[in-house]
mmCIF file of C-alpha atoms in Angstrom:
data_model
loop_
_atom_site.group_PDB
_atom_site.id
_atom_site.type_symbol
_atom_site.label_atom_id
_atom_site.label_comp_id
_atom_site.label_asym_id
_atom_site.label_seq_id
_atom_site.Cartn_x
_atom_site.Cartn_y
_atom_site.Cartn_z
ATOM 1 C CA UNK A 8 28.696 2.992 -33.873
ATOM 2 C CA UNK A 9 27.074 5.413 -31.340
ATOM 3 C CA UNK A 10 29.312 8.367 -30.365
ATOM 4 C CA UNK A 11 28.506 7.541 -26.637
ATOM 5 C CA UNK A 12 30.843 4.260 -27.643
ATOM 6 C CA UNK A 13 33.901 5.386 -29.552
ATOM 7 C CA UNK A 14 36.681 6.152 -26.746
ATOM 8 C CA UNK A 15 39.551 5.978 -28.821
ATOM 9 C CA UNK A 16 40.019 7.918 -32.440
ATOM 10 C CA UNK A 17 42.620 7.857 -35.042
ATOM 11 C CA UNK A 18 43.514 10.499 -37.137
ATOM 12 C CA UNK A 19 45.611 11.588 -39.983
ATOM 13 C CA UNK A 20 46.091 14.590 -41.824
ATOM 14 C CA UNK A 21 48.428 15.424 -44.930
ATOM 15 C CA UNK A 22 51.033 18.625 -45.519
ATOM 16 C CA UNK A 23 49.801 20.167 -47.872
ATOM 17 C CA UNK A 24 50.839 23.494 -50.693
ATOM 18 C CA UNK A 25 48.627 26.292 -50.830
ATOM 19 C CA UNK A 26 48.137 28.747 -53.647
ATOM 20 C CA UNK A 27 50.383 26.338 -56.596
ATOM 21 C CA UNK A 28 51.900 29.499 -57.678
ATOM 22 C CA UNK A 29 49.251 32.256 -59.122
ATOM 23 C CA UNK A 30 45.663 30.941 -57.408
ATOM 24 C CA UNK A 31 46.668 32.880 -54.875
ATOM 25 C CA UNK A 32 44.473 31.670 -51.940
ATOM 26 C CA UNK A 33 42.647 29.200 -54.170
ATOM 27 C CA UNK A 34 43.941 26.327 -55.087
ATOM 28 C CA UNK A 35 45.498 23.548 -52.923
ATOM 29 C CA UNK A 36 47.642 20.103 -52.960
ATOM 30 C CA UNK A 37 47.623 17.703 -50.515
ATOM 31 C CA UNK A 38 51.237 15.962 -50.110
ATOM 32 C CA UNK A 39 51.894 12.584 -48.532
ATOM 33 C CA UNK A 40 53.101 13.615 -45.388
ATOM 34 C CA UNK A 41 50.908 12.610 -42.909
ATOM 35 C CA UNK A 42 50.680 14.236 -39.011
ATOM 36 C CA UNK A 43 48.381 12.104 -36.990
ATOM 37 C CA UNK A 44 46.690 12.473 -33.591
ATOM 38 C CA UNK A 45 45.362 9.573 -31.225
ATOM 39 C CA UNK A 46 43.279 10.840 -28.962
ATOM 40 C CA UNK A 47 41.672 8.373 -26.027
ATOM 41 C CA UNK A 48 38.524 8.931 -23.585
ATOM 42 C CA UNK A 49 40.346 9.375 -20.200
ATOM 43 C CA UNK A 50 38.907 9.694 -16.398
ATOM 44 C CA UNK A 51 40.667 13.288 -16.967
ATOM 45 C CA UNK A 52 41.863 15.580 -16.766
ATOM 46 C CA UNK A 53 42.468 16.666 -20.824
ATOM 47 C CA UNK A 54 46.302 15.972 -21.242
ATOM 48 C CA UNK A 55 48.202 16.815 -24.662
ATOM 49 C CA UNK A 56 51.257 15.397 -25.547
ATOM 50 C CA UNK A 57 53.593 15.958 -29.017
ATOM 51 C CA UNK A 58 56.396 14.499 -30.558
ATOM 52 C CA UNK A 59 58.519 14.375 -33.837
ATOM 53 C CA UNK A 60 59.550 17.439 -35.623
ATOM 54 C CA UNK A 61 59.946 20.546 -33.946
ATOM 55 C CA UNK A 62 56.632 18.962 -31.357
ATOM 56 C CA UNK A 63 58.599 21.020 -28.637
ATOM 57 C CA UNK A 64 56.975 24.162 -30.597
ATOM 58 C CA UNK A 65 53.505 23.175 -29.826
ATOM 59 C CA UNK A 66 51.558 24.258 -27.034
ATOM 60 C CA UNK A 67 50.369 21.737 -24.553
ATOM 61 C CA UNK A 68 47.480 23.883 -23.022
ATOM 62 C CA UNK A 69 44.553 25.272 -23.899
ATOM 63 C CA UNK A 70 46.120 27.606 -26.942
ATOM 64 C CA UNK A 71 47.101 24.064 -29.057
ATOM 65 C CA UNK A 72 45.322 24.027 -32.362
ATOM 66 C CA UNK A 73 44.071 20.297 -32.113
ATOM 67 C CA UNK A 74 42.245 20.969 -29.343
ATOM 68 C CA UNK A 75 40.786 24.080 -29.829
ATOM 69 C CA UNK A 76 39.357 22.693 -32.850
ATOM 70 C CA UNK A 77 37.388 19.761 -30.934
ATOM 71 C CA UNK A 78 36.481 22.322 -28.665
ATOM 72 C CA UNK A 79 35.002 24.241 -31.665
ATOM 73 C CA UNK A 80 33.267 21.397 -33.077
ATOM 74 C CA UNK A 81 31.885 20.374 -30.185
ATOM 75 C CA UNK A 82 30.315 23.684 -29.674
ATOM 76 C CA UNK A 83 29.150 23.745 -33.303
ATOM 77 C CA UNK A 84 27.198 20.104 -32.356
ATOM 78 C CA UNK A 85 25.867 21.308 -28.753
ATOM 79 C CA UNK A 86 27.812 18.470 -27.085
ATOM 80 C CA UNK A 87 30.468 18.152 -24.343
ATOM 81 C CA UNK A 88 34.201 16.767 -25.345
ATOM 82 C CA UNK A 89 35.035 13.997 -23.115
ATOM 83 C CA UNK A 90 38.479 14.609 -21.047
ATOM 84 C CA UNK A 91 40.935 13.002 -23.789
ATOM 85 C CA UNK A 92 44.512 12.095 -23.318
ATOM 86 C CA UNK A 93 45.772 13.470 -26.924
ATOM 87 C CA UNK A 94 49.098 11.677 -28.574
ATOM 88 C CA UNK A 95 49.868 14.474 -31.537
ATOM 89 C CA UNK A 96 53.041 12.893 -34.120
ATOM 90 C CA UNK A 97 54.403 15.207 -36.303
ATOM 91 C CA UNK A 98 56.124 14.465 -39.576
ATOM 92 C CA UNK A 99 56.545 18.007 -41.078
ATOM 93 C CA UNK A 100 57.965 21.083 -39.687
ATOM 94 C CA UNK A 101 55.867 24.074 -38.848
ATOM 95 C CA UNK A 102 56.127 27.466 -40.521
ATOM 96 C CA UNK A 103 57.741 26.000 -43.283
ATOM 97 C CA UNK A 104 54.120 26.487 -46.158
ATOM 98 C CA UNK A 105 53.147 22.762 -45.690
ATOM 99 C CA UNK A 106 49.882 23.633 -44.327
ATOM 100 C CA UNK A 107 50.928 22.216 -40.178
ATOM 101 C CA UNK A 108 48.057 24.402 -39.097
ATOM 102 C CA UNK A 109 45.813 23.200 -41.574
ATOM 103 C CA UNK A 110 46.743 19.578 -40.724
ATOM 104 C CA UNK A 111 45.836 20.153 -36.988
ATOM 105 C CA UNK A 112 42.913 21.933 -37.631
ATOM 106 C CA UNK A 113 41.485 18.343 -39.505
ATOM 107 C CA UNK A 114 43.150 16.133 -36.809
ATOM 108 C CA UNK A 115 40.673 18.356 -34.276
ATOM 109 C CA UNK A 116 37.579 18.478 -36.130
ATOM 110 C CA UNK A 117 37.418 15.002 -37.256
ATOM 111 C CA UNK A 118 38.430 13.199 -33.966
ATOM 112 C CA UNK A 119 35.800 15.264 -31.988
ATOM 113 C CA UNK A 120 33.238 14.575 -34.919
ATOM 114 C CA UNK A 121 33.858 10.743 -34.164
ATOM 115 C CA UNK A 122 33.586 11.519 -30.639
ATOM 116 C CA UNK A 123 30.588 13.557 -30.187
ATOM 117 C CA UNK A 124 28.836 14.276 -33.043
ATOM 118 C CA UNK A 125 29.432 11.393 -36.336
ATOM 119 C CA UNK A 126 26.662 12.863 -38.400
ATOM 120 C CA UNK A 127 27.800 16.411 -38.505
ATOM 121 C CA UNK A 128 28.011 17.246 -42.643
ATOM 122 C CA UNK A 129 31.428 17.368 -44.526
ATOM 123 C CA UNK A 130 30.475 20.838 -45.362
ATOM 124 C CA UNK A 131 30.009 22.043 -41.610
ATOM 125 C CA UNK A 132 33.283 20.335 -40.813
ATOM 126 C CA UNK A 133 34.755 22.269 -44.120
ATOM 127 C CA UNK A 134 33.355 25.801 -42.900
ATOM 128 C CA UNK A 135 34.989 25.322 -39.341
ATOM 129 C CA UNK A 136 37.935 24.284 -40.435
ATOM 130 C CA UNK A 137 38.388 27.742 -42.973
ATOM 131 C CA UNK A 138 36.900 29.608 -39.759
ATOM 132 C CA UNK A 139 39.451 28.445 -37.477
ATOM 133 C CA UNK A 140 42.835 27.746 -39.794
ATOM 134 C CA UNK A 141 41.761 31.172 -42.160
ATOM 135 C CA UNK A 142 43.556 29.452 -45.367
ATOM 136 C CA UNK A 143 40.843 27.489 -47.297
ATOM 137 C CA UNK A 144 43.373 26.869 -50.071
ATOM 138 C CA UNK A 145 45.164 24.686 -47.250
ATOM 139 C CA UNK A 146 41.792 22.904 -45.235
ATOM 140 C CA UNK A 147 40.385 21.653 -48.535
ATOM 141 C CA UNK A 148 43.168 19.511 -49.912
ATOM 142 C CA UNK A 149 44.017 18.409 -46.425
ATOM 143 C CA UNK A 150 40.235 17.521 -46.129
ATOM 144 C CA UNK A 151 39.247 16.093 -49.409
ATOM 145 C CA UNK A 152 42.897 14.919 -50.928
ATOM 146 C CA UNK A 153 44.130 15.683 -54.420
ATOM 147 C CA UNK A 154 44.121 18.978 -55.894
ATOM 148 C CA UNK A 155 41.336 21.861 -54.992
ATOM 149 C CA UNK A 156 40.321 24.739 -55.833
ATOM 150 C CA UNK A 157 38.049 26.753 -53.277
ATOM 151 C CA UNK A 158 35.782 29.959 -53.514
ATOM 152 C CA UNK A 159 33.075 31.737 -51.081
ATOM 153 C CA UNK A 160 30.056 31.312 -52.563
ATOM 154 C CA UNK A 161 27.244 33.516 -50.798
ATOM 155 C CA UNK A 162 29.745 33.699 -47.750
ATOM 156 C CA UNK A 163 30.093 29.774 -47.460
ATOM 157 C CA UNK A 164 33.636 27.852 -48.872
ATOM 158 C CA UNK A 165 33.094 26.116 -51.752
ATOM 159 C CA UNK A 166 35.706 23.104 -53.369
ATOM 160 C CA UNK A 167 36.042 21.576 -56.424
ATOM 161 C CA UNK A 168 38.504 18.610 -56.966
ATOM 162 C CA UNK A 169 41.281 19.102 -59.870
ATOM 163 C CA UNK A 170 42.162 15.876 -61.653
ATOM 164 C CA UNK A 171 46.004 14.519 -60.964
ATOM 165 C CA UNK A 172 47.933 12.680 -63.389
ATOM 166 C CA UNK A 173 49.001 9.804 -61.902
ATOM 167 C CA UNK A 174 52.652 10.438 -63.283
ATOM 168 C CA UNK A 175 52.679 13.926 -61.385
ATOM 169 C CA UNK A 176 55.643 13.831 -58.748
ATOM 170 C CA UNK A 177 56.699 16.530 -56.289
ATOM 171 C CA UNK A 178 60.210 17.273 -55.233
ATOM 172 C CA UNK A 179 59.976 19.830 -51.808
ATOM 173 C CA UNK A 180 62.744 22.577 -50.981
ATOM 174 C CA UNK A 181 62.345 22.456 -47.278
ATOM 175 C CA UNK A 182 63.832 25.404 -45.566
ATOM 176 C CA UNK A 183 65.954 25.756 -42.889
ATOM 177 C CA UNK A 184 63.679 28.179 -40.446
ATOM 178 C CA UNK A 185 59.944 29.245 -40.203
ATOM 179 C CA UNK A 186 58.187 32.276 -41.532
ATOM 180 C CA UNK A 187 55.359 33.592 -40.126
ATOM 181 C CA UNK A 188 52.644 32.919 -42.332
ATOM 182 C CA UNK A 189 51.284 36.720 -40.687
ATOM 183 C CA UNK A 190 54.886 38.149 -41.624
ATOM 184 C CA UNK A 191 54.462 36.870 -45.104
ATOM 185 C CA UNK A 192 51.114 38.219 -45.810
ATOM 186 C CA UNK A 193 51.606 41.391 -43.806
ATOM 187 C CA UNK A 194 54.603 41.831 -46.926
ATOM 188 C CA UNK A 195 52.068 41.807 -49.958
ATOM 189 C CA UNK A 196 51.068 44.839 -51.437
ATOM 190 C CA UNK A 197 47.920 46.441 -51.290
ATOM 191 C CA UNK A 198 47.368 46.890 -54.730
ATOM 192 C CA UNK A 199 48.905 45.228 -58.056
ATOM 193 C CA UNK A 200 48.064 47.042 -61.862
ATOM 194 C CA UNK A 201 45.123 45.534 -63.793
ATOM 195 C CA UNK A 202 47.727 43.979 -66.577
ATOM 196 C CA UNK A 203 49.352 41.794 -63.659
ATOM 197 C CA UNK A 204 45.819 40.507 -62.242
ATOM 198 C CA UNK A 205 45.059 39.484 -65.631
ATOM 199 C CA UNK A 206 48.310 37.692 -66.200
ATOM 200 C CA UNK A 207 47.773 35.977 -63.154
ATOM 201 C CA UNK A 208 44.246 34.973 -63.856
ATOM 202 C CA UNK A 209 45.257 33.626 -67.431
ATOM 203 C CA UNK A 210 48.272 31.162 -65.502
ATOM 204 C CA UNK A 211 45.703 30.142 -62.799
ATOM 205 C CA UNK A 212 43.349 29.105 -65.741
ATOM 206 C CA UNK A 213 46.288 27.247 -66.840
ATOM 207 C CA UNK A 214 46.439 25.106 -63.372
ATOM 208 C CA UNK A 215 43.334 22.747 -64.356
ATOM 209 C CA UNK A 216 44.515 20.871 -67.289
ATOM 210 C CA UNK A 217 48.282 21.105 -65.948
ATOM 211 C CA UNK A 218 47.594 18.977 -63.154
ATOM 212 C CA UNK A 219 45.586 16.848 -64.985
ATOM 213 C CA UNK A 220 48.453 15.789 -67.745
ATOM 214 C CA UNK A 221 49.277 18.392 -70.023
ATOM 215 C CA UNK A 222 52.678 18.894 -68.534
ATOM 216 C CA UNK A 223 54.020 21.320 -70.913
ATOM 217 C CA UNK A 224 51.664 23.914 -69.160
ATOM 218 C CA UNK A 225 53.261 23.125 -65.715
ATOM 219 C CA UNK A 226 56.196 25.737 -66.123
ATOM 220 C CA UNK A 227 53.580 28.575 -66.846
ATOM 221 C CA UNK A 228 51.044 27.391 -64.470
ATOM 222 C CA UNK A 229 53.295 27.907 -61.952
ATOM 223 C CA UNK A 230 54.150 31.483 -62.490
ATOM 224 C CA UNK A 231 52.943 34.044 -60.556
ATOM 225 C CA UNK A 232 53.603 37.959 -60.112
ATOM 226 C CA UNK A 233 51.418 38.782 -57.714
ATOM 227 C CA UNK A 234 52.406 37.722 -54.135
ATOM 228 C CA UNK A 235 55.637 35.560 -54.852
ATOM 229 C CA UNK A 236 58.029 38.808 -55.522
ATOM 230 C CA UNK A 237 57.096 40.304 -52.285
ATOM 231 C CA UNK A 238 57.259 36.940 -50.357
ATOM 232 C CA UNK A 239 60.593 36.036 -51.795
ATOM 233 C CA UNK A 240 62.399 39.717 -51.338
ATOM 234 C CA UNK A 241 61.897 37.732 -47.348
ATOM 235 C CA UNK A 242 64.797 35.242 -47.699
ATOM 236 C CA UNK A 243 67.323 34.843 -50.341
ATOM 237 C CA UNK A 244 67.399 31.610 -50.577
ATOM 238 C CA UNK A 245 63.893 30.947 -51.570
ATOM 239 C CA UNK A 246 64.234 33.527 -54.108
ATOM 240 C CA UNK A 247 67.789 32.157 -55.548
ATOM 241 C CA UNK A 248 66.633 28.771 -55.507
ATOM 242 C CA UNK A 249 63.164 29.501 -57.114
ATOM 243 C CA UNK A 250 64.749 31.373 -59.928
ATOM 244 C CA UNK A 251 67.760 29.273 -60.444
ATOM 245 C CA UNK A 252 64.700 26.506 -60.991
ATOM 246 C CA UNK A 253 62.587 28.246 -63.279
ATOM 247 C CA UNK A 254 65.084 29.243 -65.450
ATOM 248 C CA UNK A 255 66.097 25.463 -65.953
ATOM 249 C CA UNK A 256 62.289 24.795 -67.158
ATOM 250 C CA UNK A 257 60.986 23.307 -63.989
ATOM 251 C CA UNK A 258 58.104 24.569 -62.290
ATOM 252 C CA UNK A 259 59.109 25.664 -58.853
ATOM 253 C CA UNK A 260 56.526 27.669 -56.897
ATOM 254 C CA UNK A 261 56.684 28.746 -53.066
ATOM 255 C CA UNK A 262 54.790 26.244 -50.904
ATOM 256 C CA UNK A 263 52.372 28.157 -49.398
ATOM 257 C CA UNK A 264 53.236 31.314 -47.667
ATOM 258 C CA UNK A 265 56.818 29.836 -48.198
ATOM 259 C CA UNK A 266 59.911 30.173 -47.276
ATOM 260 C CA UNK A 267 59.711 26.386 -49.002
ATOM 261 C CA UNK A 268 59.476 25.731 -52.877
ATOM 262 C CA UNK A 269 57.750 22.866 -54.310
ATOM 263 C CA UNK A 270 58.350 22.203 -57.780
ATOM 264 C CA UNK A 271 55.915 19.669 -60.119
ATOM 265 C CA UNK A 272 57.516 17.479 -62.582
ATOM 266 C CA UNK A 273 56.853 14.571 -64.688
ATOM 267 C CA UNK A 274 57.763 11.059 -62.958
ATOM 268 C CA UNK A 275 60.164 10.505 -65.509
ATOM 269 C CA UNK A 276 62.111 14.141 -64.729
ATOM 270 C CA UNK A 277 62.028 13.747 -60.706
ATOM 271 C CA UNK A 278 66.382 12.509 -60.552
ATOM 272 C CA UNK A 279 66.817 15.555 -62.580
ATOM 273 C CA UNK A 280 64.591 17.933 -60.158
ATOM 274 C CA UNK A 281 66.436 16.730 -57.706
ATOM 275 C CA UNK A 282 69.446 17.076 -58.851
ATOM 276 C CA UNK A 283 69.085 20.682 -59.810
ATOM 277 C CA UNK A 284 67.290 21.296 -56.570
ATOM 278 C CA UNK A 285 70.197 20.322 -54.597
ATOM 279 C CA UNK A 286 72.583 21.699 -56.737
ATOM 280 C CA UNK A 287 70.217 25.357 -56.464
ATOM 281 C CA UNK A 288 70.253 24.891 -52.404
ATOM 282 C CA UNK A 289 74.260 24.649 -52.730
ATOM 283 C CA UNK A 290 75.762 26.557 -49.314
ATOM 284 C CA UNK A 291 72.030 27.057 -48.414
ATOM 285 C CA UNK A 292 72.821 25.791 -44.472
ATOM 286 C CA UNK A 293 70.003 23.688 -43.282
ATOM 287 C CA UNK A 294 67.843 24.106 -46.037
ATOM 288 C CA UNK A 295 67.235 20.426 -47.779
ATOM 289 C CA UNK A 296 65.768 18.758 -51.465
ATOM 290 C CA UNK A 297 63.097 15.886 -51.125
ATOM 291 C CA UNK A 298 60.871 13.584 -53.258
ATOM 292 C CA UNK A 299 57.309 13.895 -51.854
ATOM 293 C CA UNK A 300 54.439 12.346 -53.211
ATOM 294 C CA UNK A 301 50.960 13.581 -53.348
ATOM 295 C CA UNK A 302 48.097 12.707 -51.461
ATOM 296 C CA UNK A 303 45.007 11.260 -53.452
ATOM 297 C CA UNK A 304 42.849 10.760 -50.214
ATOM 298 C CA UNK A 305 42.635 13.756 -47.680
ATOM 299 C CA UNK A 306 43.094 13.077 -43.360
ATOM 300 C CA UNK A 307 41.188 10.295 -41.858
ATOM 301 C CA UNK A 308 39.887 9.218 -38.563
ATOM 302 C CA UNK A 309 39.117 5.580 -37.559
ATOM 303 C CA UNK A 310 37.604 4.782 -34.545
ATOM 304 C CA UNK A 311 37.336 2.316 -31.541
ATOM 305 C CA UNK A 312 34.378 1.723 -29.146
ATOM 306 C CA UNK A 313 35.048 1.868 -25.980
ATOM 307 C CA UNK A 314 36.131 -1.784 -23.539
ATOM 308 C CA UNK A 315 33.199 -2.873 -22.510
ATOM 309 C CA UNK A 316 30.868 -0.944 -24.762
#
């Protein structure tokens, strides 16, 4: 279908969990939690409108994520955005580490690829998206699905997939209030000793064949020295709750930047994750324990031509 056709696109883009722990800035998982954008050729002018969780938080001009990134791909193509009427749903909170910005980063950059320019490269649409969202650990899974790990290679962002067992379940500690991803990173130190990088390095190895079914390696894949203490000195819960987790053998990590925890299990252990999640986030106001699953396939964008066309 020619681009001059399509005047309606469908999109949808998964939460995701950046960094599982020690690959600090590396390694990815997409969750199935889905926002989604529908965004419609219109006489004009542009008009953005969002709803679900927290959507009063978003901007509705010309600072919104979604559509600065179609403006950015367009640019990157050489072609003009139609005037769009865009319908943004959210199903995750923001601020929380599940990757919103990520998510509306791919909602942009693959409706205005239907739009305007369809044969535009998975790998141009995978550089913009680092460009614009800064957190390739976050664009990849929400891009690609599954498990990733990511790398610069000769200044370009490279991704490899990570095998998932399909008996690999999630349970999410969802906090009660944002954190700036900038106020989290501004809180990491500027240097850690050589005998804690290699630590870390040695756990992130570990992260590969974790994921992929030896889940007796989750609990030290998961543990990481290097940005987690700083991040969780930031709220008290996180830190109790992580903690209280790890010392009952489960493999809790921050989500992200945090303030949220994820925490990998075997199918068979999720009512016990739970259980102990809830029973960790005890007097924690607002803050809540869910099952989420993982996303094998990464955001999507259908398309419909135009009436008439």
């Amino acid at each position: 279908m020619g681009s001059e056709r399509v005047g309606r696109v469908r999109v949808a883009a998964p939460a995701t969990s950046g960094n599982l722990g020690p690959a600090f800035d590396a390694a990815g998982l997409a969750l199935d939690w889905w926002d989604t954008l529908d965004a419609r050729v219109t006489d004009g002018p542009t008009a953005i409108h969002a709803t679900g969780s927290e959507a009063e938080l978003l901007p509705a001009g010309p600072e919104n994520l979604v559509h600065r990134a179609m403006l950015a791909l367009a640019q990157e193509a050489g072609a003009a955005l139609p005037a769009l009427h865009l319908s943004v749903v959210k199903a995750f909170p923001l601020g929380r580490g599940f990757g919103s910005s990520a998510a509306a980063v791919a909602l942009g950059l693959l409706a205005a690829r239907a739009l305007v320019a369809p044969e535009l490269p998975d790998a141009v649409v995978l550089a913009l998206a680092a460009e614009l969202e800064g957190h390739p650990d976050n664009v990849a899974p929400c891009l690609a699905g599954g498990a990733t790990l990511c790398w610069r290679e000769s200044g370009r962002v490279a991704v490899t997939g990570l095998a998932l067992h399909p008996q690999l379940a999630a349970v999410a500690l969802v906090a009660a209030g944002p954190l700036a991803t900038a106020a989290a990173r501004a809180a990491l130190p500027g240097a850690v000793p050589f005998d804690l990088a290699a630590r870390t390095a040695g756990r992130a190895a570990l992260l590969a064949p974790a994921l992929g079914g030896a889940f007796e390696l989750l609990l030290p894949a998961t543990e990481d020295g290097l940005h987690q203490p700083a991040r969780l000195a930031l709220d008290a819960v996180s830190r109790r709750a992580l903690e209280t987790l790890r010392e009952r053998g489960h493999a809790a990590f921050l989500s992200g930047a945090g303030p949220s925890v994820l925490v990998l299990c075997h199918r068979s252990a999720l009512a016990g994750v739970l259980g102990d999640a809830r029973r960790a986030l005890a007097g924690a106001g607002g803050w809540r324990a869910v099952e989420v699953g993982l996303a094998r396939t990464g955001a999507l964008a259908t398309v419909e031509a135009r009436a008439g066309g």
